[in-house]
Coordinates of C-alpha atoms in Angstrom, one line a residue:
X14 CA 0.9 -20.0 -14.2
X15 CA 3.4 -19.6 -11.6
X16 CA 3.7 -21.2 -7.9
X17 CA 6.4 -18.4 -7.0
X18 CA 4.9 -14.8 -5.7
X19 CA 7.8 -12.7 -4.4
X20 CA 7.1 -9.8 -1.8
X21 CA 9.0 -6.8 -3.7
X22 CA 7.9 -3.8 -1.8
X23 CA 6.3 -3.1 1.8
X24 CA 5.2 0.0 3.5
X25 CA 3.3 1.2 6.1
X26 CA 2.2 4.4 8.2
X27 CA 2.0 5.4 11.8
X28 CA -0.5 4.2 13.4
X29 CA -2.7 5.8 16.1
X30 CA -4.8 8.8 15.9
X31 CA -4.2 12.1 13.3
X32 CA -6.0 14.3 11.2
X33 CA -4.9 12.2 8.2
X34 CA -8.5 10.5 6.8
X35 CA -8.4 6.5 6.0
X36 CA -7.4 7.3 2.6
X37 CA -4.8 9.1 3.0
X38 CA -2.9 6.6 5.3
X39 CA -3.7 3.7 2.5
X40 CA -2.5 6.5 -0.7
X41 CA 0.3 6.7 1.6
X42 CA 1.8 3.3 2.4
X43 CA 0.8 2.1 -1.8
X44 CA 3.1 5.3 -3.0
X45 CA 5.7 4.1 -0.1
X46 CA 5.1 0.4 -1.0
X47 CA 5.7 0.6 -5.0
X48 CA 8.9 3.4 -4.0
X49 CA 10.7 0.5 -2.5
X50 CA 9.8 -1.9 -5.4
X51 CA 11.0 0.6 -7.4
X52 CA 7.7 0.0 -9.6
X53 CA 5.3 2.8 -11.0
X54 CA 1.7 2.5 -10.2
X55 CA 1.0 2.1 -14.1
X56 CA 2.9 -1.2 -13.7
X57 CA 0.9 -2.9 -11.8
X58 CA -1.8 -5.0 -12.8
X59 CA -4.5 -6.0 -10.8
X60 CA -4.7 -4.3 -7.3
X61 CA -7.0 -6.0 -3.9
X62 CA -7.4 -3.9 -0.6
X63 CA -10.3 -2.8 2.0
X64 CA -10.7 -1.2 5.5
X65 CA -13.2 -2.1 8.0
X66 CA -15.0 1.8 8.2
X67 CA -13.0 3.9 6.3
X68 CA -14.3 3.3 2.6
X69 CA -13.8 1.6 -0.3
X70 CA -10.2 1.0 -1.6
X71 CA -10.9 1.4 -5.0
X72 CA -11.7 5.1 -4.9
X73 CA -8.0 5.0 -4.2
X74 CA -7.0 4.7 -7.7
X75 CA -8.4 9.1 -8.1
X76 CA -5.0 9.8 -6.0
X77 CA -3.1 6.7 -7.6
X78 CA -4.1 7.3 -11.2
X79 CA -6.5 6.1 -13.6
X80 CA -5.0 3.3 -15.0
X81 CA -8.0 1.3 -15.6
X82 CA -6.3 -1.6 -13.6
X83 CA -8.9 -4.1 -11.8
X84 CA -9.0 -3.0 -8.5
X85 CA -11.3 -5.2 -6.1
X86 CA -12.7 -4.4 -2.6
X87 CA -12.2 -6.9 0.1
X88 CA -13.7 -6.5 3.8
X89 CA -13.2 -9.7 6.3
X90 CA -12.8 -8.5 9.4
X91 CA -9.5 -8.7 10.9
X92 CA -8.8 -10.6 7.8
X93 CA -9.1 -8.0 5.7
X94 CA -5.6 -6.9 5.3
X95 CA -4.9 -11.2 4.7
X96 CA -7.4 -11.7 2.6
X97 CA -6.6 -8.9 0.0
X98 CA -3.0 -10.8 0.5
X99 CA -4.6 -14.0 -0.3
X100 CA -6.2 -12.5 -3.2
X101 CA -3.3 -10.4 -4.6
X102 CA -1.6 -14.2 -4.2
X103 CA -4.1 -15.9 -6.6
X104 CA -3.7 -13.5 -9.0
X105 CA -0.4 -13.9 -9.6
X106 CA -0.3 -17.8 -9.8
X107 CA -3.5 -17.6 -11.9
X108 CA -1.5 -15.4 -14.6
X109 CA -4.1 -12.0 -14.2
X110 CA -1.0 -10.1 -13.6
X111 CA 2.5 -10.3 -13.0
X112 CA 2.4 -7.4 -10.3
X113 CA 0.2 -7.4 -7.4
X114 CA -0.9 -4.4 -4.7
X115 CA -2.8 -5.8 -1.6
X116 CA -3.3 -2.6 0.8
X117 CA -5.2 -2.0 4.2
X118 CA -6.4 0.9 6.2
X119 CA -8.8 2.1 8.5
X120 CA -9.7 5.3 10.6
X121 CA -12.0 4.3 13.9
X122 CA -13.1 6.3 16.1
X123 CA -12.5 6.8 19.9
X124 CA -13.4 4.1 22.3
X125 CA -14.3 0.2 22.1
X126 CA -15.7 -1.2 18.5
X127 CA -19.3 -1.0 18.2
X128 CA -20.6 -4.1 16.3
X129 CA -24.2 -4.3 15.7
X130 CA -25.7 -8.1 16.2
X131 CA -27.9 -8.2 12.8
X132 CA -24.8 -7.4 11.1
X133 CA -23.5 -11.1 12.7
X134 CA -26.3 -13.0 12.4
X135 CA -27.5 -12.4 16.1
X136 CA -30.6 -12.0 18.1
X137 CA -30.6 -8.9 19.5
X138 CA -30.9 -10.6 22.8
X139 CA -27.1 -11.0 22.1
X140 CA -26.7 -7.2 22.3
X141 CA -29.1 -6.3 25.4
X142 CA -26.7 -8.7 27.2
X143 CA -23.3 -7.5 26.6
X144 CA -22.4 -10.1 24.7
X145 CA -21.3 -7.7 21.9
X146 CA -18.9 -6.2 23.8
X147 CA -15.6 -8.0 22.4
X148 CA -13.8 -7.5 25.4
X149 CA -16.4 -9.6 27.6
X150 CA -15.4 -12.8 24.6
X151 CA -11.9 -11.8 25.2
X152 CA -12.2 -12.3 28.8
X153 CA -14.4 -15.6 29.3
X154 CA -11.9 -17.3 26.6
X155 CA -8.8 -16.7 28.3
X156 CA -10.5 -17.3 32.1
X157 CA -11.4 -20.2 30.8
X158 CA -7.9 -21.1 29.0
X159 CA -5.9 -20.1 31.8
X160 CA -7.7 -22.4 34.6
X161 CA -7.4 -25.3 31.9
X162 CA -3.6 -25.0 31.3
X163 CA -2.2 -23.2 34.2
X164 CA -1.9 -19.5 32.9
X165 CA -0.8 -16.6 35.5
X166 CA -2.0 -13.0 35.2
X167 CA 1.7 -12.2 35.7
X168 CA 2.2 -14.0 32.3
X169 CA -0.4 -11.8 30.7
X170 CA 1.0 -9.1 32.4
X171 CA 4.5 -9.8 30.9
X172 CA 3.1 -10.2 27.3
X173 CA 2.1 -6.7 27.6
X174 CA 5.3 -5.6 28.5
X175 CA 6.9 -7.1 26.0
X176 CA 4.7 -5.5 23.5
X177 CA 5.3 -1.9 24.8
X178 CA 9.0 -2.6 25.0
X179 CA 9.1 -3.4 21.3
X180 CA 6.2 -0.6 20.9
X181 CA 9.1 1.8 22.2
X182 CA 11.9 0.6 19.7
X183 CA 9.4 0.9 16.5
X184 CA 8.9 4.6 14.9
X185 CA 5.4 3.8 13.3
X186 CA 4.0 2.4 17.0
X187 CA 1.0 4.5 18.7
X188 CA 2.5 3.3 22.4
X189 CA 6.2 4.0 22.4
X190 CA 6.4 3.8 26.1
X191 CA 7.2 1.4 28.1
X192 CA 4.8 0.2 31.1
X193 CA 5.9 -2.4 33.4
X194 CA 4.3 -5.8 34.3
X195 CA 3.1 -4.2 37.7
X196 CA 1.8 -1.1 36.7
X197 CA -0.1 -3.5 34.0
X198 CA -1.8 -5.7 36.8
X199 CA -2.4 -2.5 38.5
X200 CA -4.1 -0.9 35.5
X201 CA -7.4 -1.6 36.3
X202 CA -9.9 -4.5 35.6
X203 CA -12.0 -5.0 32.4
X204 CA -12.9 -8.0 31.9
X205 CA -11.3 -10.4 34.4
X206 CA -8.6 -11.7 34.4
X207 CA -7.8 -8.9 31.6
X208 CA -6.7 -5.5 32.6
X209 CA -6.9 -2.3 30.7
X210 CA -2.8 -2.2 29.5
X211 CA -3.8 -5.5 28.5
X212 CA -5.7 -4.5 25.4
X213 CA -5.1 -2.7 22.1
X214 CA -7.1 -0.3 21.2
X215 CA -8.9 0.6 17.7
X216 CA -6.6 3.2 15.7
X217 CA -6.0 4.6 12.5
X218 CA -3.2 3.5 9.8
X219 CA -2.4 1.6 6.7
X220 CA -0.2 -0.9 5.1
X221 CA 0.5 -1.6 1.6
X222 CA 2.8 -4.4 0.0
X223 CA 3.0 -5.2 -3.6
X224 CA 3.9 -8.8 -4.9
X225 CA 4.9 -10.2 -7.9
X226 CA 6.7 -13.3 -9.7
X227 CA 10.1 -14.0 -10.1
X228 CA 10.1 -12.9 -13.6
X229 CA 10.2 -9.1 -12.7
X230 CA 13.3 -7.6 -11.6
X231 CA 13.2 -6.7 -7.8
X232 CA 15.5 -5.1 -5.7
X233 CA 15.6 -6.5 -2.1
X234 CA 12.5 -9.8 -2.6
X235 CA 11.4 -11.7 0.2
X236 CA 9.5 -14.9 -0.9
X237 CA 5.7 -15.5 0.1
X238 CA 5.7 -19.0 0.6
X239 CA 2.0 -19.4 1.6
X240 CA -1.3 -17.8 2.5
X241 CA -3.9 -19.1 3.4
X242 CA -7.2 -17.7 4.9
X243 CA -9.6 -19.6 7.0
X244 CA -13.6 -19.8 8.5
X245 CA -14.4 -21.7 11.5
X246 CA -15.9 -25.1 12.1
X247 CA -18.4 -26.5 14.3
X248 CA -17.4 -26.7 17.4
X249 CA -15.2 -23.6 17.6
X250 CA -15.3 -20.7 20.2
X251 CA -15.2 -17.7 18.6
X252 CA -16.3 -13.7 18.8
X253 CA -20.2 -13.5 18.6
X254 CA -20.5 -17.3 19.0
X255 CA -23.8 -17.7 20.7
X256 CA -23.1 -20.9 21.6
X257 CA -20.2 -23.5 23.2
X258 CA -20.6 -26.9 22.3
X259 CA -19.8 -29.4 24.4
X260 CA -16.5 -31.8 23.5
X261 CA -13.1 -30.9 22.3
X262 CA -13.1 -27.1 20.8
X263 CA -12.2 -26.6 17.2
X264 CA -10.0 -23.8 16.4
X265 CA -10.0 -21.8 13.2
X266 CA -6.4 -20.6 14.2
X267 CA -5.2 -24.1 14.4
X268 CA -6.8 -25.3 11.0
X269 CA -4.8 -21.8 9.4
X270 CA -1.4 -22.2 10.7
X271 CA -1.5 -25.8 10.1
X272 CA -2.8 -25.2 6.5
X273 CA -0.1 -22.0 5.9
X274 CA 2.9 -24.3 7.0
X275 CA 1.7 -27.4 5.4
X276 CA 1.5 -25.0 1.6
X277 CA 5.2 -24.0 2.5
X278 CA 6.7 -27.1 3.3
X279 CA 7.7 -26.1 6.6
X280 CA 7.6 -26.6 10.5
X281 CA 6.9 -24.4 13.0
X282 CA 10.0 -25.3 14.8
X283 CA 11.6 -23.3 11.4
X284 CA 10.3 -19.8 11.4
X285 CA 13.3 -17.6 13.4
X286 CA 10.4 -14.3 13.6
X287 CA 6.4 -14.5 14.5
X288 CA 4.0 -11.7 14.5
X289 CA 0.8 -13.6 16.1
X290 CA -2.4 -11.7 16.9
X291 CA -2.7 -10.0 20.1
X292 CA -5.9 -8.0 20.7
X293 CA -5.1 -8.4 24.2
X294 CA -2.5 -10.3 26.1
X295 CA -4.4 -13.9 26.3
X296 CA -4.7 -13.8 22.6
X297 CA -0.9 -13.7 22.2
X298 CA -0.4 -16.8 24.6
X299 CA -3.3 -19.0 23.1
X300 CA -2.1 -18.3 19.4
X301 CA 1.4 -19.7 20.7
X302 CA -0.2 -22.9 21.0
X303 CA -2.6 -22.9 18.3
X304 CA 0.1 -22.2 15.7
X305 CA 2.3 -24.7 16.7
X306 CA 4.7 -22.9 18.5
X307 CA 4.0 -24.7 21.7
X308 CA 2.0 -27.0 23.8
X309 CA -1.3 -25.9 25.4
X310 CA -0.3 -24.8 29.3
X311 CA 4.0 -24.6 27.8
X312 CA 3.4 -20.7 27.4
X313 CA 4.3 -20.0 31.6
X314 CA 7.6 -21.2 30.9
X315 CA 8.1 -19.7 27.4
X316 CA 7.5 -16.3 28.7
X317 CA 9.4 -16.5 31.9
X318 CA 12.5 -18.0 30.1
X319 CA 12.1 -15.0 27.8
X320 CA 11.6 -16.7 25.1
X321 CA 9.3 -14.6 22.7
X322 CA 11.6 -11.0 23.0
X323 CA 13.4 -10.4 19.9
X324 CA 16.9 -11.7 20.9
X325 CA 15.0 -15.3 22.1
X326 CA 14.3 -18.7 20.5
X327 CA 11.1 -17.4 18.8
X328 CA 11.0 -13.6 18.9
X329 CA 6.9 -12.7 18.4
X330 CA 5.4 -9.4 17.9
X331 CA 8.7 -7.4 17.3
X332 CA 6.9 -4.5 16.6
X333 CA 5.0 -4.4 19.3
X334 CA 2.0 -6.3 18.2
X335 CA -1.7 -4.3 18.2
X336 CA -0.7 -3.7 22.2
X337 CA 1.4 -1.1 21.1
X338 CA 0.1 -0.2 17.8
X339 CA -3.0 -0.2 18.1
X340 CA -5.4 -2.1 15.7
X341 CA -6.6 -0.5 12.7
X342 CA -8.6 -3.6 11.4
X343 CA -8.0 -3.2 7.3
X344 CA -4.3 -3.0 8.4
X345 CA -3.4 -5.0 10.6
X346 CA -2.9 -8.2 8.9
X347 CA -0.8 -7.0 6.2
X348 CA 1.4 -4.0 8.9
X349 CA 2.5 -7.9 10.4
X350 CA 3.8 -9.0 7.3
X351 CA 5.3 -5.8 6.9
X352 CA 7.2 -6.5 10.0
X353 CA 8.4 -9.6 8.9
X354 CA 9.5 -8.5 5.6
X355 CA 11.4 -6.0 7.2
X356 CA 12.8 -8.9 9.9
X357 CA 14.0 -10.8 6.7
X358 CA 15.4 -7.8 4.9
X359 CA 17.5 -6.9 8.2
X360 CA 15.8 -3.2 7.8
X361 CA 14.2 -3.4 11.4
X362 CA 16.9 -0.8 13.5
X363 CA 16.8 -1.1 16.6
X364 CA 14.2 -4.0 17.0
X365 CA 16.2 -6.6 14.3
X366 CA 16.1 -10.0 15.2
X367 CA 20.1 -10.9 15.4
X368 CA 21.5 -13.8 13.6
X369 CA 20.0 -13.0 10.2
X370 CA 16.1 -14.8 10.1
X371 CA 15.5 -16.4 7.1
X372 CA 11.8 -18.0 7.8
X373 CA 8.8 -15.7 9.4
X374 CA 5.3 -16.4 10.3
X375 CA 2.3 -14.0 10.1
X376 CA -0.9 -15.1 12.1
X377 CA -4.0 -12.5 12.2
X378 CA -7.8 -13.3 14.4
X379 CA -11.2 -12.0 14.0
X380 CA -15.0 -11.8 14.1
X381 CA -16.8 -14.2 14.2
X382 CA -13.9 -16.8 14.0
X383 CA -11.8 -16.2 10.4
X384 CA -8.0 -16.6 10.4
X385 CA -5.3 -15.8 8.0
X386 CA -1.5 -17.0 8.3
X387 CA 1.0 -16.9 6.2
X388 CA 4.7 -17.9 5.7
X389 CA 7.6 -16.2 4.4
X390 CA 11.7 -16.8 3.7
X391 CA 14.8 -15.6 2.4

């Protein structure tokens, strides 16, 4: 049994809209992902992946080949992509095999997710009153946020910028053009105070990475230090929650960061590189807090002083975040870690973080309150 997982290769496609199915984006980034380990897929030995609605990622071993490996589905959410990390992880410290693929993908189509409220454990009262609509949850939790701690729509404006800035300096993006902070506020209203350049929108696209322990040769490893996924606990306020309780919220983001640094023996004040959900711009600046980065109602100043952009103190979403690349829910989790594996490497052109990161940070949000985080070094 081994402590020590290693990241050894990482891949991912473009994200957006093609003709490409689900499957072939996640046959895709595994082939690109075991290329740069410079592994053959009849090397590895246990494989974990899943997509939200684009089938079942063990029918991907007909294109990958019929090793007979274990191969085991995973579907969380937007913790799908973490959790088949998480899993992958396990593997290797439990000694099931000493190399890992964890892969994510997904292929939605047009227009706002659909949930259904049996499928949540809801009334369908729940549904006849909009509540299903994410964008309403999205909404009510930043209004609320933002009157407690002092938050501007010009900062949620300015998040948004950021993210199609980097969007623009990242090949694999879907928005690769940038949009200003006015023409954001001026986009049109959603869900107030949330405008429509203020959200990502459901996509297409996979990511693949494949792990294992220090005992196979590598060519280019970054270390995993932790991973960690999390539920919520009473008291939270989270995506189909049908109710707010009264007293101090809970937050399932907080208990995950806390719980990823606390496994690596590190602070937040270390990681140099952050990819942090950002389903829409108030996501981004409540995660800053909930991770650690910052203190609730700090984020005005953090933005303004420029903080967060990828020559800053704490560069976050250098990609471009699911603003610009949209959110294809299998994927997403592990395309961040992707991002920060490439940060780390110094392979991310013309978005790099200067001065050479050595410690990144991977946080990923979803229905109805699950959170996955990991940590990862040089």
């Amino acid at each position: 049994m081994t402590d020590d997982v290693l990241i050894c290769g990482a891949a991912r496609t473009p994200f957006g809209r093609s003709e490409r199915s689900g499957r072939d984006h996640a046959v895709a980034a595994a082939t690109a992902a075991l290329a740069d380990a410079g592994i053959p897929w009849s090397r590895v030995g246990a494989a974990f992946g899943g997509s939200d609605a684009a089938g079942l990622a063990d029918t991907l071993v007909a294109d990958l080949g019929l090793t007979g490996l274990p191969f085991v589905n995973v579907k969380n959410g937007c913790a799908t992509g973490g959790s088949a990390l998480v899993s992958a992880v396990n593997a290797i410290r439990g000694g099931m095999a000493d190399v890992v693929l964890a892969v994510g993908f997904d292929k939605h189509p047009r227009g706002a997710f659909d949930p259904r409220p049996e499928d949540w454990g809801l009334d369908d009262a729940y549904g006849r009153d909009g509540l299903m609509v994410t964008t309403q949850f999205f909404g009510m939790k930043i209004q609320r946020y933002a009157h407690d701690f002092g938050i501007t729509p010009r900062t949620l404006a300015l998040v948004a910028e950021k993210a199609y800035r980097n969007g623009s300096l990242t090949p694999e993006a879907w928005r690769r053009k940038e949009i200003s902070a006015d023409e954001i506020l001026e986009s049109g209203m959603v869900n107030d105070p949330l405008t429509r350049f203020m959200f990502c929108s459901p996509g297409e696209g996979a990511a693949a990475l494949v792990l294992c322990s220090p005992s196979v040769p590598t060519r280019d490893p970054v270390t995993l230090r932790s991973a960690v996924v999390r539920t919520r606990r009473r008291g939270s306020f989270e995506v189909f929650s049908p109710v707010l309780e009264a007293g101090e919220p809970t937050s399932v983001s907080r208990d995950a960061a806390a719980a990823a640094f606390e496994a690596a023996g590190l602070e937040p004040s270390d990681v140099d590189v952050a990819q942090l959900q950002d389903t829409e711009s108030g996501a981004e600046v409540m995660h800053l807090a909930e991770c650690g980065f910052c203190e609730d109602g700090e984020q005005e100043k953090l933005i303004a002083s420029r903080a967060t952009e990828i020559d800053g103190s704490l560069p976050v979403n250098t990609d471009g975040g699911c603003i610009a690349n949209g959110e294809p829910i299998g994927a997403s989790g592990l395309r961040q870690v992707y991002e920060v594996v490439q940060q780390l490497r110094g392979r991310a052109g013309a978005r790099q973080v200067p001065g050479e990161p050595s410690v990144g940070f991977t946080h990923v949000y979803g229905a109805p309150g699950v959170s996955a985080c990991t940590v990862l070094s040089r």
